[in-house]
PDB file of C-alpha atoms in Angstrom:
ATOM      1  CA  UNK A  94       0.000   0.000   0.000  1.00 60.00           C
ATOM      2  CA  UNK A  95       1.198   3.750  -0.904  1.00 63.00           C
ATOM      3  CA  UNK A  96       2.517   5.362   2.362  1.00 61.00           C
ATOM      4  CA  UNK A  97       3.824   8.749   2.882  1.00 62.00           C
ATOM      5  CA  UNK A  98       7.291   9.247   3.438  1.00 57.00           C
ATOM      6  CA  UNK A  99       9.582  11.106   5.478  1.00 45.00           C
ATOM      7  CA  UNK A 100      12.332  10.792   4.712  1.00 47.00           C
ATOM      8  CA  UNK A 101      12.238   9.576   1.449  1.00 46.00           C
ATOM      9  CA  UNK A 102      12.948   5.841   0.681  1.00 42.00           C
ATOM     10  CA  UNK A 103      12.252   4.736   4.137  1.00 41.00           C
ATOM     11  CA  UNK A 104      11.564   0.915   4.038  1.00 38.00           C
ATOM     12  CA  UNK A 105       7.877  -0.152   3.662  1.00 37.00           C
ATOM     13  CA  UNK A 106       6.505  -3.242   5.445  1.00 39.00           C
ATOM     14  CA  UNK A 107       3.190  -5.383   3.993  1.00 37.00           C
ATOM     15  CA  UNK A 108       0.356  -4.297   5.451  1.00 38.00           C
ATOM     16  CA  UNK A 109      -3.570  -4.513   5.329  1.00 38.00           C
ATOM     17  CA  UNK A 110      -5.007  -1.290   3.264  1.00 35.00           C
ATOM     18  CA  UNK A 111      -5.038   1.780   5.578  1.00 38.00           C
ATOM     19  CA  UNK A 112      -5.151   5.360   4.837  1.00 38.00           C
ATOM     20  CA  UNK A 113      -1.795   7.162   4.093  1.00 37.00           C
ATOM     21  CA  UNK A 114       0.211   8.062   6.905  1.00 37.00           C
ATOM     22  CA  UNK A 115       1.433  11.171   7.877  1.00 36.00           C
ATOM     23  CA  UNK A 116       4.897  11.978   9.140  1.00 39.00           C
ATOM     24  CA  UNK A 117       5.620  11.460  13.105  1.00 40.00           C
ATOM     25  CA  UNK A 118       5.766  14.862  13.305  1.00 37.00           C
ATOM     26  CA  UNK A 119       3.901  17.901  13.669  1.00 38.00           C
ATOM     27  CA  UNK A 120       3.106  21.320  14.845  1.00 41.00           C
ATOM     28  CA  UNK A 121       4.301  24.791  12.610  1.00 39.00           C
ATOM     29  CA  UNK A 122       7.627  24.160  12.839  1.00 42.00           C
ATOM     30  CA  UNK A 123       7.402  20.138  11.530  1.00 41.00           C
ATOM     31  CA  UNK A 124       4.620  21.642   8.435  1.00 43.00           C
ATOM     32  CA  UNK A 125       7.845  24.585   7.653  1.00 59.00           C
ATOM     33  CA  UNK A 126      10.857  21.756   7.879  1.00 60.00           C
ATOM     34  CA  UNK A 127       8.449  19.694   5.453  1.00 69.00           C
ATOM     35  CA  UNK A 128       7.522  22.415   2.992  1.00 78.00           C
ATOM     36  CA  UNK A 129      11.593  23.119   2.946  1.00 82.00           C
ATOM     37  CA  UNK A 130      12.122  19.531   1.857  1.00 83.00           C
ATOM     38  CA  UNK A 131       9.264  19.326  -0.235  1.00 86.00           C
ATOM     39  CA  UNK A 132      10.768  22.587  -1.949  1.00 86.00           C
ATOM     40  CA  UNK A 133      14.204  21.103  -1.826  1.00 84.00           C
ATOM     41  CA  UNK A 134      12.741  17.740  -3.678  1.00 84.00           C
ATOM     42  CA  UNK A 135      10.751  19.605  -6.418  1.00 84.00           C
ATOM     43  CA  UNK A 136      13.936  21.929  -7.590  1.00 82.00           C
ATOM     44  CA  UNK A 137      15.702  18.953  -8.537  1.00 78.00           C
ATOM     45  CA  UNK A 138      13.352  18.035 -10.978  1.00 79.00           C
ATOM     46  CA  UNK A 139      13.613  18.972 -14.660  1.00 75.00           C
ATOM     47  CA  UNK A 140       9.994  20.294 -14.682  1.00 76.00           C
ATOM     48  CA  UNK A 141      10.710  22.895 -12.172  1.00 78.00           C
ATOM     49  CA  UNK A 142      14.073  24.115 -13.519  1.00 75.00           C
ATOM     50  CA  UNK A 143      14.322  27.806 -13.307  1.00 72.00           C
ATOM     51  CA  UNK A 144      11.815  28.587 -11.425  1.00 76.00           C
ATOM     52  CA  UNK A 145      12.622  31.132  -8.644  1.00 80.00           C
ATOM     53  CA  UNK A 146      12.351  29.512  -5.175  1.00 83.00           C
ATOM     54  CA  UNK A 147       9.211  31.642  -4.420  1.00 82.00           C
ATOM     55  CA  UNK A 148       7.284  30.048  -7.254  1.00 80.00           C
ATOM     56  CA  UNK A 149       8.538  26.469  -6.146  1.00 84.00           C
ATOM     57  CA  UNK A 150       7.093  27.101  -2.897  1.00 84.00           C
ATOM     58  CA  UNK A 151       3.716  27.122  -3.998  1.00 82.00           C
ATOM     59  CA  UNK A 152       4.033  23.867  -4.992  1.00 78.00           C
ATOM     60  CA  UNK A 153       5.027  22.855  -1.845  1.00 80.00           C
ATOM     61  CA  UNK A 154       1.268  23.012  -1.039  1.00 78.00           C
ATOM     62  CA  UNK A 155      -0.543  20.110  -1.226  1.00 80.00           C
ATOM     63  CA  UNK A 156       2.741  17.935  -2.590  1.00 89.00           C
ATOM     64  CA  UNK A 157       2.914  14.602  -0.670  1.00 89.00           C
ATOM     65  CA  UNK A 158       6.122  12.207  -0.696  1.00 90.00           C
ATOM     66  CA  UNK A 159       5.422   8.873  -0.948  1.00 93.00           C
ATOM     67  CA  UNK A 160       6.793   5.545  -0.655  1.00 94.00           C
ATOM     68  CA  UNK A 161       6.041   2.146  -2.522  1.00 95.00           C
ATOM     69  CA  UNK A 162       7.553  -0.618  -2.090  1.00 96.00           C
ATOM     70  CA  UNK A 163       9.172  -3.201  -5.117  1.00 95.00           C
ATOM     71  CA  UNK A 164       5.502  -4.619  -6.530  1.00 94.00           C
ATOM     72  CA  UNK A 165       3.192  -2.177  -5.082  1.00 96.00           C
ATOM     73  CA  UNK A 166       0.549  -0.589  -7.580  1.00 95.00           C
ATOM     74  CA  UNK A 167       0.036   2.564  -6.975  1.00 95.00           C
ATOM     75  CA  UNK A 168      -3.232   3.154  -9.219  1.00 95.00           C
ATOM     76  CA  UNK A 169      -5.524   0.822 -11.258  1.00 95.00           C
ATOM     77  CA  UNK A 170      -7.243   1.489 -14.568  1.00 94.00           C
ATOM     78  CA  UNK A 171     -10.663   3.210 -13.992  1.00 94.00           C
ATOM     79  CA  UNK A 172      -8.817   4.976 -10.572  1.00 96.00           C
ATOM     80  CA  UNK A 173      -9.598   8.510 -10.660  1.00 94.00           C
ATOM     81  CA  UNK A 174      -6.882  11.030 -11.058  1.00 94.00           C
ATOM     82  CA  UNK A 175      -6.467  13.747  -8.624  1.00 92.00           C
ATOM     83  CA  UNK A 176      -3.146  14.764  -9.855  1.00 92.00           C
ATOM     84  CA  UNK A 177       0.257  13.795 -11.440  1.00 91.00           C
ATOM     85  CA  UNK A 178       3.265  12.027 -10.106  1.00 94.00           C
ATOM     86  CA  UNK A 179       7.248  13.017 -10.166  1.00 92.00           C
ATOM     87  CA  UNK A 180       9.592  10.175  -9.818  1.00 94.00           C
ATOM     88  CA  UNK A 181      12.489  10.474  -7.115  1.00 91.00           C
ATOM     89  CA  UNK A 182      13.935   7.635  -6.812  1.00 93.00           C
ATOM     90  CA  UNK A 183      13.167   4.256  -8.067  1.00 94.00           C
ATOM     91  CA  UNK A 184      11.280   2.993 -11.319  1.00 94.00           C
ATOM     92  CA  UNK A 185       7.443   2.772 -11.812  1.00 96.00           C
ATOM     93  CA  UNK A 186       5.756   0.553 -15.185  1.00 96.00           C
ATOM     94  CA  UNK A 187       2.805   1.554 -16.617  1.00 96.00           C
ATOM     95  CA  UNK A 188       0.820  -1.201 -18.155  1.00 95.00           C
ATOM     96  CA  UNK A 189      -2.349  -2.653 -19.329  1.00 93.00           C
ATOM     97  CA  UNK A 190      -3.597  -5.501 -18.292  1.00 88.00           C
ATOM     98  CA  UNK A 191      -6.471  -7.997 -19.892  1.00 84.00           C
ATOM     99  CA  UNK A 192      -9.046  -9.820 -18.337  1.00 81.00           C
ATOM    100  CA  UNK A 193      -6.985 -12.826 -18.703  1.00 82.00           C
ATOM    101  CA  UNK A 194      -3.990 -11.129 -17.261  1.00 80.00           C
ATOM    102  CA  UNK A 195      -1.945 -10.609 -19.879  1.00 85.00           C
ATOM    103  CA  UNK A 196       0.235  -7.592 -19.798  1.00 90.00           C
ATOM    104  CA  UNK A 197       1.630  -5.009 -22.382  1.00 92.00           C
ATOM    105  CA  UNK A 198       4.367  -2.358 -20.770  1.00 93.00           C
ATOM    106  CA  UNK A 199       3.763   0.711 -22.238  1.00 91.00           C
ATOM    107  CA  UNK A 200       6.370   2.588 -20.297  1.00 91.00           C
ATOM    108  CA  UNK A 201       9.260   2.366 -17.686  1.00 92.00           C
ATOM    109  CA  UNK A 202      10.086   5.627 -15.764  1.00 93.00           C
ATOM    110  CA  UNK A 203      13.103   6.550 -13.750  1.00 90.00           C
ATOM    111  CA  UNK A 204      13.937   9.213 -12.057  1.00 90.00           C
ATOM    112  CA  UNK A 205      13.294  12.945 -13.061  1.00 87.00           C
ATOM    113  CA  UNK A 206      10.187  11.402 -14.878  1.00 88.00           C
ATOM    114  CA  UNK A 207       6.188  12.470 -14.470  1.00 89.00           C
ATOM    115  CA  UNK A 208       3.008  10.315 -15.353  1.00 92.00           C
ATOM    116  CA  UNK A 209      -0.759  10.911 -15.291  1.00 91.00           C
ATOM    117  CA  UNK A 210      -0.509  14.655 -16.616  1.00 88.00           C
ATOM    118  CA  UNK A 211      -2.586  13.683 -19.783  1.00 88.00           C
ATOM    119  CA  UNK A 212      -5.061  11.981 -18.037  1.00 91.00           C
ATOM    120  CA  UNK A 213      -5.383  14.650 -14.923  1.00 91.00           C
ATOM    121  CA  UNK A 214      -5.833  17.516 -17.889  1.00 90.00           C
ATOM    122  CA  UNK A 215      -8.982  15.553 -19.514  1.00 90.00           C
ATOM    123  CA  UNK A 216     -10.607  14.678 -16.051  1.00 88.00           C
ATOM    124  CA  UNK A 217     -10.893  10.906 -16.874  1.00 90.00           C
ATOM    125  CA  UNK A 218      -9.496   8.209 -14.947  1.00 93.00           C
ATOM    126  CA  UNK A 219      -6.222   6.099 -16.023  1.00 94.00           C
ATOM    127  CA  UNK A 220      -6.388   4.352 -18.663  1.00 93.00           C
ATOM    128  CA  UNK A 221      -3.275   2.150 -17.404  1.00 95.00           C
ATOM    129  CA  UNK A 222      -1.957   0.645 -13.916  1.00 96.00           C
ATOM    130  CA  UNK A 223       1.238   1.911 -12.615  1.00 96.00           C
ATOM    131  CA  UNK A 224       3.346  -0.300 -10.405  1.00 96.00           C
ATOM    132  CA  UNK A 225       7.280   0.356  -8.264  1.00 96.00           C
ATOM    133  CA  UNK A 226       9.518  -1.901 -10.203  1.00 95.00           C
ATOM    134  CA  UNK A 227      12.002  -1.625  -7.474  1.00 94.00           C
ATOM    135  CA  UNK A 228      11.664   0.370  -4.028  1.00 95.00           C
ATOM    136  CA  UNK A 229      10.560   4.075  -5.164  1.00 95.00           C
ATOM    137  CA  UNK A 230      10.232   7.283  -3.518  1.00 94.00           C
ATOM    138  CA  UNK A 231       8.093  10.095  -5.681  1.00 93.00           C
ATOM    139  CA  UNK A 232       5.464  12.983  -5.097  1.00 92.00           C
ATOM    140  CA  UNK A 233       2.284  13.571  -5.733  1.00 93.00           C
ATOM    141  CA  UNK A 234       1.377  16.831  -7.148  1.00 91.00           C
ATOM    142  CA  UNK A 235      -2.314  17.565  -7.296  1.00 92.00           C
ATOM    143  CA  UNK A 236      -3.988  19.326 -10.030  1.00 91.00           C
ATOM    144  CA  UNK A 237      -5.541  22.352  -8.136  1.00 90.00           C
ATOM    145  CA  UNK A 238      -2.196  23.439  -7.728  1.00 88.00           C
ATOM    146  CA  UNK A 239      -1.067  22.832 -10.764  1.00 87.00           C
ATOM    147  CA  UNK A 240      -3.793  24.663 -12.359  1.00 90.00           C
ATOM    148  CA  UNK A 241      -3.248  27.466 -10.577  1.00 88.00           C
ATOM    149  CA  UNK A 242       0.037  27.537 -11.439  1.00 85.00           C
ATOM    150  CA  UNK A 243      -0.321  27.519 -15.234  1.00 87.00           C
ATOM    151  CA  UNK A 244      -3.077  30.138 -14.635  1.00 89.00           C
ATOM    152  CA  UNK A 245      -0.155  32.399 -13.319  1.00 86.00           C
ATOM    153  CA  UNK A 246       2.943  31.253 -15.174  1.00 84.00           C
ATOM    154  CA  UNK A 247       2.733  30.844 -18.769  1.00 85.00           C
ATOM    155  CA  UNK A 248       6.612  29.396 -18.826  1.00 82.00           C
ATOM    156  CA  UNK A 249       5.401  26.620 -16.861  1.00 82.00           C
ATOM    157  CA  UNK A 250       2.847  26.132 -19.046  1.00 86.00           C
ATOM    158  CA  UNK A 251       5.347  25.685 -21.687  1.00 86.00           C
ATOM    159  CA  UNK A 252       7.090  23.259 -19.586  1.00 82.00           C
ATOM    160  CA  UNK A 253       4.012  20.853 -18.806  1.00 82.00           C
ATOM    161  CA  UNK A 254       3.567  21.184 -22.913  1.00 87.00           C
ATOM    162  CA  UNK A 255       6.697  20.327 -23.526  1.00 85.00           C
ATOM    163  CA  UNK A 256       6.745  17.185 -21.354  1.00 81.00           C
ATOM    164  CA  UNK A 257       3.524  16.355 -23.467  1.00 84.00           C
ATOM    165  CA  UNK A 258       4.823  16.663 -26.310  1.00 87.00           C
ATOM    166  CA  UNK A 259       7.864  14.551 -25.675  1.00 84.00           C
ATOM    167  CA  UNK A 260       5.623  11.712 -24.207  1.00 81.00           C
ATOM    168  CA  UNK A 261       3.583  12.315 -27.698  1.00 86.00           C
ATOM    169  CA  UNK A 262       6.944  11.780 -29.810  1.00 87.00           C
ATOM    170  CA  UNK A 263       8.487   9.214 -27.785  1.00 82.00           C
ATOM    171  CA  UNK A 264       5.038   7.393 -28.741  1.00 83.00           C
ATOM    172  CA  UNK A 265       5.216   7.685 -31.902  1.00 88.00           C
ATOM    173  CA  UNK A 266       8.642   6.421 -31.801  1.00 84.00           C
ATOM    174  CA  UNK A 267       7.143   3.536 -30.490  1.00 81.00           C
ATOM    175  CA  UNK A 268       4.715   3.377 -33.393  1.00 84.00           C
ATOM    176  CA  UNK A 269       7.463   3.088 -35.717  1.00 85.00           C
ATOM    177  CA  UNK A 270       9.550   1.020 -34.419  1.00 80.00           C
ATOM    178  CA  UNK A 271       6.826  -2.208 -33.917  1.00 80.00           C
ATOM    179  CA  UNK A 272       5.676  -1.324 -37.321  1.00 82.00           C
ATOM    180  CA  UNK A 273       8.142  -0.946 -39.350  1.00 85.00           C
ATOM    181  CA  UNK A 274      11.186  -2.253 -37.261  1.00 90.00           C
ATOM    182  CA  UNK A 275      12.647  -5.785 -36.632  1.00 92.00           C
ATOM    183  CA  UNK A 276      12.843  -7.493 -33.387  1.00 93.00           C
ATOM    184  CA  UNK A 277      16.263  -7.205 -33.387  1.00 94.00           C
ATOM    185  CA  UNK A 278      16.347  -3.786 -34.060  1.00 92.00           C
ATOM    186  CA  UNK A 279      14.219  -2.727 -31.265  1.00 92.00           C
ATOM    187  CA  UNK A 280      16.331  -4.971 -28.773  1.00 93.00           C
ATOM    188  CA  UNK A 281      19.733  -3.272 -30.421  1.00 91.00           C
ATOM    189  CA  UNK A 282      18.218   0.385 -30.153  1.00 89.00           C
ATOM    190  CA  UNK A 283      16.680  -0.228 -26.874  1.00 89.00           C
ATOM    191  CA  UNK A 284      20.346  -1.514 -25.059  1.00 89.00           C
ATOM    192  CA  UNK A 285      22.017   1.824 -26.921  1.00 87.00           C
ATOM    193  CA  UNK A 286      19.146   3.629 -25.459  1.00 83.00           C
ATOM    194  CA  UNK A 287      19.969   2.348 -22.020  1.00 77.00           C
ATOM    195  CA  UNK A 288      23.353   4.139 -21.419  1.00 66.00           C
ATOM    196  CA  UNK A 289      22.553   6.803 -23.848  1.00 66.00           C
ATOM    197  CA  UNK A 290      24.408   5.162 -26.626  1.00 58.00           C
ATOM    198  CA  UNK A 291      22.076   6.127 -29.766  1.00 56.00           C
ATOM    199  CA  UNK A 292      22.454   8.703 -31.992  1.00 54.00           C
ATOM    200  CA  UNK A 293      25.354  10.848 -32.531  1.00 52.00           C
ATOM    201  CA  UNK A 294      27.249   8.943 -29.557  1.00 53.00           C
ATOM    202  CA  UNK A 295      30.905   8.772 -29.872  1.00 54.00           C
ATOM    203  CA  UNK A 296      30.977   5.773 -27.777  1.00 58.00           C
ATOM    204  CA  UNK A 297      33.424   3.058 -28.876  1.00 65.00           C
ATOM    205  CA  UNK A 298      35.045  -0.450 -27.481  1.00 77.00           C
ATOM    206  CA  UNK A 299      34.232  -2.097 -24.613  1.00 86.00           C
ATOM    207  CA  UNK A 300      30.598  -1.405 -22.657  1.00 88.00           C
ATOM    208  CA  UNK A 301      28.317  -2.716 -19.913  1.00 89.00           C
ATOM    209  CA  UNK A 302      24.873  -2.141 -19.739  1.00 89.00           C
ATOM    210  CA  UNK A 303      23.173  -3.108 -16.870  1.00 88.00           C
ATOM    211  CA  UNK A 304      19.405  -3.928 -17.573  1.00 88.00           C
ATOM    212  CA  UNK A 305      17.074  -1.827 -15.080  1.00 82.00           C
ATOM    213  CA  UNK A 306      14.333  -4.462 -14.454  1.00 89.00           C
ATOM    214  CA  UNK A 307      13.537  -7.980 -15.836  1.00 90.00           C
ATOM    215  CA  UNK A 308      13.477  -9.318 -19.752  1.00 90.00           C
ATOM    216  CA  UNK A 309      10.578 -10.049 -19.233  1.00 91.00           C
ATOM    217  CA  UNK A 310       8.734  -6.128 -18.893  1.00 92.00           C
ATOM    218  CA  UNK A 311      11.509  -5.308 -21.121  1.00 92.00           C
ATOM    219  CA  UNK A 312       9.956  -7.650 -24.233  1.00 93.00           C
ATOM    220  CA  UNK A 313       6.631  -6.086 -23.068  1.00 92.00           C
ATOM    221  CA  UNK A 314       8.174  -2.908 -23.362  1.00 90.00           C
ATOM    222  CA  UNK A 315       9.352  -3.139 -26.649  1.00 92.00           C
ATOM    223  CA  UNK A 316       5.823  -5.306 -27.879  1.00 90.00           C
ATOM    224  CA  UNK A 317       8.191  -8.675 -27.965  1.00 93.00           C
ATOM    225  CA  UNK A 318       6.888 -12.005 -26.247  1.00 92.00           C
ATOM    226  CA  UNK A 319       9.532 -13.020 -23.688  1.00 92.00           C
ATOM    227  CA  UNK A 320      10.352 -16.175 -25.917  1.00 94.00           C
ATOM    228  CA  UNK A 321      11.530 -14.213 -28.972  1.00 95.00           C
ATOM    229  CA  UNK A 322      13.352 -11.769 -26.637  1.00 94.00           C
ATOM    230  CA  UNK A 323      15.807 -14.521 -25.543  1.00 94.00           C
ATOM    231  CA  UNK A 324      15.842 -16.157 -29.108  1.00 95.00           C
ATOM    232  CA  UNK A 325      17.204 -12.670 -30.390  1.00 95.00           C
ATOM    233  CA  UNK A 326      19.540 -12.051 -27.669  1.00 95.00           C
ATOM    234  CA  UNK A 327      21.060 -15.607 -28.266  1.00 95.00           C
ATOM    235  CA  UNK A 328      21.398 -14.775 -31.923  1.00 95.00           C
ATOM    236  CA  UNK A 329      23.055 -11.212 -31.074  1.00 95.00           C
ATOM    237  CA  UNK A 330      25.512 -13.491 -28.799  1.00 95.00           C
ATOM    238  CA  UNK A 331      26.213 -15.992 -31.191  1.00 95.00           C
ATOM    239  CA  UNK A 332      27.026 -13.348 -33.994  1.00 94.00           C
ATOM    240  CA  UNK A 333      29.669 -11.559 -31.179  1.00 94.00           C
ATOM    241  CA  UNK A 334      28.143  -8.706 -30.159  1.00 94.00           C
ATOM    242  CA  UNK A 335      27.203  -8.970 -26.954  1.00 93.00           C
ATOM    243  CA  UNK A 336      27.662 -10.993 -24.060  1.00 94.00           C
ATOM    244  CA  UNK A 337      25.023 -11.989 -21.212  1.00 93.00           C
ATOM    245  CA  UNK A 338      25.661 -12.167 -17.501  1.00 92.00           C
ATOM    246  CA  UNK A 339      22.473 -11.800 -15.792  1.00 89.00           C
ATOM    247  CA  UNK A 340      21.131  -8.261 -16.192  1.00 88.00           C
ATOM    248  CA  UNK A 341      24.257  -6.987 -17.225  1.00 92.00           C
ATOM    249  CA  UNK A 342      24.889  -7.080 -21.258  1.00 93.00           C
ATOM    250  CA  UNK A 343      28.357  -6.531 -22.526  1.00 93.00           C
ATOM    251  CA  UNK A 344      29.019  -5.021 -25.393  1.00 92.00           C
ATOM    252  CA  UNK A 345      32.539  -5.760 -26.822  1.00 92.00           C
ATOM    253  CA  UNK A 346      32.195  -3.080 -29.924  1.00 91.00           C
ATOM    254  CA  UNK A 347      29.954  -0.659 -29.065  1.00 88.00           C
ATOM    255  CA  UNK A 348      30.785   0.719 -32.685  1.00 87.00           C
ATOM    256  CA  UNK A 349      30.021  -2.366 -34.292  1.00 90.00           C
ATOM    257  CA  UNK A 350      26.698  -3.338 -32.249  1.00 90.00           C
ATOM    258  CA  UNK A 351      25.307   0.500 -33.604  1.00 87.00           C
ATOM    259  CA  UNK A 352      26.387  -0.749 -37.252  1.00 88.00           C
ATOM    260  CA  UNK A 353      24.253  -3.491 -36.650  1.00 88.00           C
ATOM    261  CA  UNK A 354      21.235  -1.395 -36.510  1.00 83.00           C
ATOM    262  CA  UNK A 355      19.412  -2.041 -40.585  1.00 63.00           C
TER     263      UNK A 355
END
C-alpha cells in the first residue's frame, strides 16, 4: 500500500489497506521543515528548472512524498486522477492488463520522470496501472495546484507542454519502431538507449549495460513475447556482439553493435 514518506525511501513493510500516513511529526515548525524539503525535492526536478524559489514554494502546497515498495501498484485502470506524479527515486511501469492477465508495458520511468498529466488535464481516470519496479520514492502533485500555477505562469505552461509533447513523440517512436522495425532492431536500439548510446554517440570499445528491471517487462516494453526476446539475444551473442551475464549485457564493440542497426 502507498505510504507517505519522510524521509524519502524509508523501508515499507506489507500491510492490510489503511489510509496514508502522515509523518511522526507535527506542529508549525514540523509543516515549515516539510515544505523546505518538499521545496528542496521539487527543484531537482527537470519540470521545475528555473523557477525562482518563491514560485517552487507554492508547490510545496498540497505535494505529498510517498513511498512504494518493489511490486506495489500505486493506481488501477478506472482509478480517478487527482493529480500527477514526479519520480524520485526508483522505477514505476505503466501497463495494461487484460481480463486474462496478460500484460503489455507501455512505459518504464526513472527518475526525473512524471506520469498521469494527460489523463489529470482531460478529467478521466487512467487508462493504465502503474506499479514500483524496485523500491521508489516520488510525489504527488495535485492538479488544483497545478492549475493554478499555469493560470499564473505561462513558462510553466510551456514546460508541462513540452513534457507532453515529448511523451507524444516518444510514442510515436514507439509506433514506428513495432511497425516498421525488426525485433532485433528494437532490442539493439533499446540496449544503446539504455546508457545513452544512440544517436550521434561517440561511444566506442568495450561497454556494460546493466538492464534496469527484468526481460521479461523489457519484451513487453518493446511489444516482444519473452520467448523471442531470448531467441534474439542468443542470436546477437552468437554473432559476437554482446555478451550476457544476468542483467548486465556486454558489449565488446559498441561501434560495431550501432552498425548493426538495418
Amino acid at each position: 500500500m502507498l505510504r507517505e514518506a519522510l524521509p524519502c525511501m524509508q523501508p515499507v513493510e506489507p500491510h492490510e489497506p489503511a489510509a496514508p500516513r502522515l509523518p511522526p511529526t507535527a506542529g508549525p515548525q514540523a509543516i515549515d521543515v516539510q515544505s523546505e524539503r518538499i521545496c528542496q525535492l521539487l527543484a531537482t526536478a527537470p519540470l521545475f528548472e528555473g523557477l525562482a524559489q518563491d514560485e517552487i514554494a507554492r508547490f510545496a502546497r498540497g505535494v505529498r512524498e510517498l513511498t512504494a515498495a518493489r511490486g506495489e501498484i500505486l493506481f488501477h485502470r478506472g482509478d480517478v486522477c487527482s493529480g500527477f506524479h514526479l519520480i524520485l527515486a526508483g522505477q514505476i511501469k505503466l501497463a495494461f492488463l487484460s481480463a486474462a492477465g496478460n500484460e503489455k508495458v507501455v512505459e518504464i520511468l526513472r527518475p526525473g520522470q512524471t506520469f498521469g498529466e494527460a489523463v489529470m488535464f482531460m478529467d478521466k481516470p487512467y487508462v493504465v496501472m502503474a506499479q514500483a519496479l524496485s523500491d521508489t520514492c516520488l510525489l504527488h502533485i495535485p492538479k488544483q495546484v497545478v492549475f493554478e500555477e499555469m493560470a499564473r505562469d505561462p513558462l510553466f505552461c510551456r514546460k508541462i507542454i513540452g513534457g507532453l509533447s515529448r511523451r507524444l513523440h516518444q510514442l510515436m517512436s514507439d509506433v514506428e519502431s513495432y511497425s516498421l522495425r525488426s525485433g532485433r532492431d528494437r532490442i539493439v536500439g533499446y540496449l544503446l538507449r539504455e546508457e545513452g548510446l544512440d544517436e550521434d554517440c561517440p561511444a566506442r570499445g568495450r561497454v556494460s549495460i546493466r538492464l534496469s528491471t527484468s526481460k521479461g517487462t523489457i519484451a513487453s516494453r518493446l511489444n516482444l513475447t519473452q520467448e523471442h526476446f531470448s531467441r534474439i539475444l542468443h542470436e546477437l551473442i552468437d554473432s559476437g556482439l554482446i555478451e550476457v551475464e544476468g542483467r548486465t549485457i556486454h558489449v565488446p564493440d559498441i561501434a560495431r553493435l550501432r552498425a548493426s542497426l538495418d
